[in-house]
């Protein structure tokens, strides 16, 4: 795979398909109307993350709103739309979340993943995974490795589930791919070298 950067990958412009980023983490896709429409949603731990994800949706021409989850956390959910059907169909096997077999990461997708579920941890940066979809964890680890970011799978005892990217070169590559921090982001929430 050639070297991508956040900026070169983004030169094609924001795409609806970039919303796979939240699905790499705890985001969910839901199909409606016998597969004629879909929605993407993600519960995030911080309001700045919700605001940034809302802005990312708007950049992609996708209307979204911020609500509150049953647990009191910010919840970002898109409108129910026909153009989200391919994304939802790729990430669902029936009602079960699954990584599409041909899924590849690029800068914008990684950025949205970090935005929804990333944080600094001792010795690296943790890309959070969906605790309710453990069957996605190894596939996402392999996908991250193909993007030039081999990572260690971390379980709940280590602050996960997540994929820990460590080492100066790998962290430098991650920083290159995700770009600078969004507004409101603290230094503990965005990768640095």
PDB file of N, CA and C in Angstrom, residues 113-161:
ATOM      1  N   UNK A 113     -12.398   7.713  13.460  1.00  0.00           N
ATOM      2  CA  UNK A 113     -12.262   6.676  14.487  1.00  0.00           C
ATOM      3  C   UNK A 113     -11.606   7.271  15.740  1.00  0.00           C
ATOM      4  N   UNK A 114     -10.497   7.995  15.555  1.00  0.00           N
ATOM      5  CA  UNK A 114      -9.813   8.629  16.690  1.00  0.00           C
ATOM      6  C   UNK A 114     -10.727   9.651  17.368  1.00  0.00           C
ATOM      7  N   UNK A 115     -11.476  10.360  16.569  1.00  0.00           N
ATOM      8  CA  UNK A 115     -12.390  11.368  17.095  1.00  0.00           C
ATOM      9  C   UNK A 115     -13.427  10.740  18.030  1.00  0.00           C
ATOM     10  N   UNK A 116     -13.963   9.609  17.637  1.00  0.00           N
ATOM     11  CA  UNK A 116     -15.014   8.948  18.418  1.00  0.00           C
ATOM     12  C   UNK A 116     -14.443   8.161  19.596  1.00  0.00           C
ATOM     13  N   UNK A 117     -13.298   7.494  19.412  1.00  0.00           N
ATOM     14  CA  UNK A 117     -12.879   6.520  20.430  1.00  0.00           C
ATOM     15  C   UNK A 117     -11.378   6.470  20.686  1.00  0.00           C
ATOM     16  N   UNK A 118     -10.647   7.531  20.372  1.00  0.00           N
ATOM     17  CA  UNK A 118      -9.208   7.495  20.593  1.00  0.00           C
ATOM     18  C   UNK A 118      -8.787   8.247  21.840  1.00  0.00           C
ATOM     19  N   UNK A 119      -7.665   7.808  22.423  1.00  0.00           N
ATOM     20  CA  UNK A 119      -7.106   8.526  23.568  1.00  0.00           C
ATOM     21  C   UNK A 119      -5.664   8.079  23.796  1.00  0.00           C
ATOM     22  N   UNK A 120      -4.897   8.998  24.373  1.00  0.00           N
ATOM     23  CA  UNK A 120      -3.520   8.670  24.721  1.00  0.00           C
ATOM     24  C   UNK A 120      -3.513   7.720  25.913  1.00  0.00           C
ATOM     25  N   UNK A 121      -2.587   6.786  25.875  1.00  0.00           N
ATOM     26  CA  UNK A 121      -2.365   5.852  26.983  1.00  0.00           C
ATOM     27  C   UNK A 121      -0.863   5.784  27.210  1.00  0.00           C
ATOM     28  N   UNK A 122      -0.421   5.329  28.383  1.00  0.00           N
ATOM     29  CA  UNK A 122       1.023   5.222  28.600  1.00  0.00           C
ATOM     30  C   UNK A 122       1.684   4.413  27.481  1.00  0.00           C
ATOM     31  N   UNK A 123       2.659   5.010  26.843  1.00  0.00           N
ATOM     32  CA  UNK A 123       3.414   4.332  25.804  1.00  0.00           C
ATOM     33  C   UNK A 123       2.755   4.310  24.439  1.00  0.00           C
ATOM     34  N   UNK A 124       1.672   5.068  24.231  1.00  0.00           N
ATOM     35  CA  UNK A 124       1.068   5.047  22.907  1.00  0.00           C
ATOM     36  C   UNK A 124      -0.276   5.739  22.820  1.00  0.00           C
ATOM     37  N   UNK A 125      -1.040   5.296  21.859  1.00  0.00           N
ATOM     38  CA  UNK A 125      -2.361   5.860  21.595  1.00  0.00           C
ATOM     39  C   UNK A 125      -3.323   4.700  21.379  1.00  0.00           C
ATOM     40  N   UNK A 126      -4.472   4.740  22.045  1.00  0.00           N
ATOM     41  CA  UNK A 126      -5.441   3.648  21.986  1.00  0.00           C
ATOM     42  C   UNK A 126      -6.595   4.020  21.071  1.00  0.00           C
ATOM     43  N   UNK A 127      -6.805   3.216  20.041  1.00  0.00           N
ATOM     44  CA  UNK A 127      -7.956   3.345  19.162  1.00  0.00           C
ATOM     45  C   UNK A 127      -9.022   2.422  19.739  1.00  0.00           C
ATOM     46  N   UNK A 128     -10.046   3.025  20.376  1.00  0.00           N
ATOM     47  CA  UNK A 128     -11.067   2.249  21.052  1.00  0.00           C
ATOM     48  C   UNK A 128     -11.877   1.382  20.110  1.00  0.00           C
ATOM     49  N   UNK A 129     -12.264   0.224  20.602  1.00  0.00           N
ATOM     50  CA  UNK A 129     -13.077  -0.735  19.851  1.00  0.00           C
ATOM     51  C   UNK A 129     -14.448  -0.860  20.495  1.00  0.00           C
ATOM     52  N   UNK A 130     -15.368  -1.479  19.782  1.00  0.00           N
ATOM     53  CA  UNK A 130     -16.720  -1.677  20.282  1.00  0.00           C
ATOM     54  C   UNK A 130     -16.737  -2.860  21.250  1.00  0.00           C
ATOM     55  N   UNK A 131     -17.024  -2.618  22.537  1.00  0.00           N
ATOM     56  CA  UNK A 131     -17.039  -3.732  23.486  1.00  0.00           C
ATOM     57  C   UNK A 131     -18.178  -4.726  23.218  1.00  0.00           C
ATOM     58  N   UNK A 132     -19.181  -4.303  22.455  1.00  0.00           N
ATOM     59  CA  UNK A 132     -20.317  -5.170  22.151  1.00  0.00           C
ATOM     60  C   UNK A 132     -20.140  -5.936  20.836  1.00  0.00           C
ATOM     61  N   UNK A 133     -18.999  -5.734  20.175  1.00  0.00           N
ATOM     62  CA  UNK A 133     -18.734  -6.425  18.905  1.00  0.00           C
ATOM     63  C   UNK A 133     -17.323  -7.012  18.918  1.00  0.00           C
ATOM     64  N   UNK A 134     -17.050  -7.949  19.833  1.00  0.00           N
ATOM     65  CA  UNK A 134     -15.689  -8.489  19.940  1.00  0.00           C
ATOM     66  C   UNK A 134     -15.203  -9.204  18.681  1.00  0.00           C
ATOM     67  N   UNK A 135     -16.110  -9.679  17.851  1.00  0.00           N
ATOM     68  CA  UNK A 135     -15.688 -10.345  16.616  1.00  0.00           C
ATOM     69  C   UNK A 135     -15.067  -9.376  15.614  1.00  0.00           C
ATOM     70  N   UNK A 136     -15.197  -8.080  15.832  1.00  0.00           N
ATOM     71  CA  UNK A 136     -14.590  -7.095  14.928  1.00  0.00           C
ATOM     72  C   UNK A 136     -13.149  -6.772  15.312  1.00  0.00           C
ATOM     73  N   UNK A 137     -12.736  -7.089  16.508  1.00  0.00           N
ATOM     74  CA  UNK A 137     -11.456  -6.620  17.027  1.00  0.00           C
ATOM     75  C   UNK A 137     -10.256  -7.121  16.228  1.00  0.00           C
ATOM     76  N   UNK A 138     -10.179  -8.403  15.958  1.00  0.00           N
ATOM     77  CA  UNK A 138      -9.019  -8.939  15.223  1.00  0.00           C
ATOM     78  C   UNK A 138      -9.000  -8.457  13.766  1.00  0.00           C
ATOM     79  N   UNK A 139     -10.177  -8.349  13.174  1.00  0.00           N
ATOM     80  CA  UNK A 139     -10.245  -7.848  11.790  1.00  0.00           C
ATOM     81  C   UNK A 139      -9.758  -6.407  11.710  1.00  0.00           C
ATOM     82  N   UNK A 140     -10.150  -5.588  12.688  1.00  0.00           N
ATOM     83  CA  UNK A 140      -9.697  -4.196  12.697  1.00  0.00           C
ATOM     84  C   UNK A 140      -8.205  -4.107  12.986  1.00  0.00           C
ATOM     85  N   UNK A 141      -7.679  -5.008  13.809  1.00  0.00           N
ATOM     86  CA  UNK A 141      -6.233  -5.042  14.054  1.00  0.00           C
ATOM     87  C   UNK A 141      -5.491  -5.341  12.751  1.00  0.00           C
ATOM     88  N   UNK A 142      -5.991  -6.296  11.980  1.00  0.00           N
ATOM     89  CA  UNK A 142      -5.363  -6.638  10.696  1.00  0.00           C
ATOM     90  C   UNK A 142      -5.463  -5.473   9.716  1.00  0.00           C
ATOM     91  N   UNK A 143      -6.604  -4.795   9.699  1.00  0.00           N
ATOM     92  CA  UNK A 143      -6.797  -3.657   8.803  1.00  0.00           C
ATOM     93  C   UNK A 143      -5.862  -2.516   9.178  1.00  0.00           C
ATOM     94  N   UNK A 144      -5.705  -2.277  10.479  1.00  0.00           N
ATOM     95  CA  UNK A 144      -4.801  -1.227  10.943  1.00  0.00           C
ATOM     96  C   UNK A 144      -3.358  -1.579  10.564  1.00  0.00           C
ATOM     97  N   UNK A 145      -2.987  -2.830  10.683  1.00  0.00           N
ATOM     98  CA  UNK A 145      -1.633  -3.261  10.294  1.00  0.00           C
ATOM     99  C   UNK A 145      -1.401  -3.050   8.797  1.00  0.00           C
ATOM    100  N   UNK A 146      -2.423  -3.350   7.963  1.00  0.00           N
ATOM    101  CA  UNK A 146      -2.279  -3.119   6.515  1.00  0.00           C
ATOM    102  C   UNK A 146      -2.101  -1.641   6.186  1.00  0.00           C
ATOM    103  N   UNK A 147      -2.596  -0.771   7.059  1.00  0.00           N
ATOM    104  CA  UNK A 147      -2.434   0.671   6.869  1.00  0.00           C
ATOM    105  C   UNK A 147      -1.082   1.157   7.385  1.00  0.00           C
ATOM    106  N   UNK A 148      -0.217   0.218   7.793  1.00  0.00           N
ATOM    107  CA  UNK A 148       1.107   0.577   8.277  1.00  0.00           C
ATOM    108  C   UNK A 148       1.152   0.900   9.759  1.00  0.00           C
ATOM    109  N   UNK A 149       0.125   0.467  10.500  1.00  0.00           N
ATOM    110  CA  UNK A 149       0.037   0.757  11.935  1.00  0.00           C
ATOM    111  C   UNK A 149      -0.225  -0.512  12.741  1.00  0.00           C
ATOM    112  N   UNK A 150       0.742  -1.451  12.768  1.00  0.00           N
ATOM    113  CA  UNK A 150       0.528  -2.630  13.594  1.00  0.00           C
ATOM    114  C   UNK A 150       0.272  -2.188  15.042  1.00  0.00           C
ATOM    115  N   UNK A 151      -0.698  -2.809  15.678  1.00  0.00           N
ATOM    116  CA  UNK A 151      -1.095  -2.394  17.024  1.00  0.00           C
ATOM    117  C   UNK A 151      -1.301  -3.626  17.893  1.00  0.00           C
ATOM    118  N   UNK A 152      -1.291  -3.392  19.195  1.00  0.00           N
ATOM    119  CA  UNK A 152      -1.505  -4.444  20.175  1.00  0.00           C
ATOM    120  C   UNK A 152      -2.955  -4.404  20.630  1.00  0.00           C
ATOM    121  N   UNK A 153      -3.618  -5.539  20.585  1.00  0.00           N
ATOM    122  CA  UNK A 153      -4.987  -5.641  21.075  1.00  0.00           C
ATOM    123  C   UNK A 153      -4.965  -5.593  22.597  1.00  0.00           C
ATOM    124  N   UNK A 154      -5.704  -4.639  23.163  1.00  0.00           N
ATOM    125  CA  UNK A 154      -5.750  -4.436  24.608  1.00  0.00           C
ATOM    126  C   UNK A 154      -7.152  -4.760  25.099  1.00  0.00           C
ATOM    127  N   UNK A 155      -7.240  -5.553  26.146  1.00  0.00           N
ATOM    128  CA  UNK A 155      -8.530  -5.930  26.714  1.00  0.00           C
ATOM    129  C   UNK A 155      -8.996  -4.950  27.778  1.00  0.00           C
ATOM    130  N   UNK A 156     -10.127  -5.249  28.397  1.00  0.00           N
ATOM    131  CA  UNK A 156     -10.695  -4.354  29.413  1.00  0.00           C
ATOM    132  C   UNK A 156      -9.749  -4.062  30.586  1.00  0.00           C
ATOM    133  N   UNK A 157      -8.945  -5.023  30.996  1.00  0.00           N
ATOM    134  CA  UNK A 157      -8.019  -4.793  32.114  1.00  0.00           C
ATOM    135  C   UNK A 157      -6.961  -3.756  31.773  1.00  0.00           C
ATOM    136  N   UNK A 158      -6.658  -3.612  30.484  1.00  0.00           N
ATOM    137  CA  UNK A 158      -5.657  -2.643  30.042  1.00  0.00           C
ATOM    138  C   UNK A 158      -6.268  -1.340  29.559  1.00  0.00           C
ATOM    139  N   UNK A 159      -7.556  -1.138  29.854  1.00  0.00           N
ATOM    140  CA  UNK A 159      -8.207   0.105  29.435  1.00  0.00           C
ATOM    141  C   UNK A 159      -8.961  -0.007  28.130  1.00  0.00           C
ATOM    142  N   UNK A 160      -9.036  -1.215  27.576  1.00  0.00           N
ATOM    143  CA  UNK A 160      -9.696  -1.423  26.304  1.00  0.00           C
ATOM    144  C   UNK A 160     -11.144  -1.810  26.457  1.00  0.00           C
ATOM    145  N   UNK A 161     -11.740  -2.370  25.445  1.00  0.00           N
ATOM    146  CA  UNK A 161     -11.017  -2.920  24.310  1.00  0.00           C
ATOM    147  C   UNK A 161     -10.524  -1.810  23.382  1.00  0.00           C
TER     148      UNK A 161
END
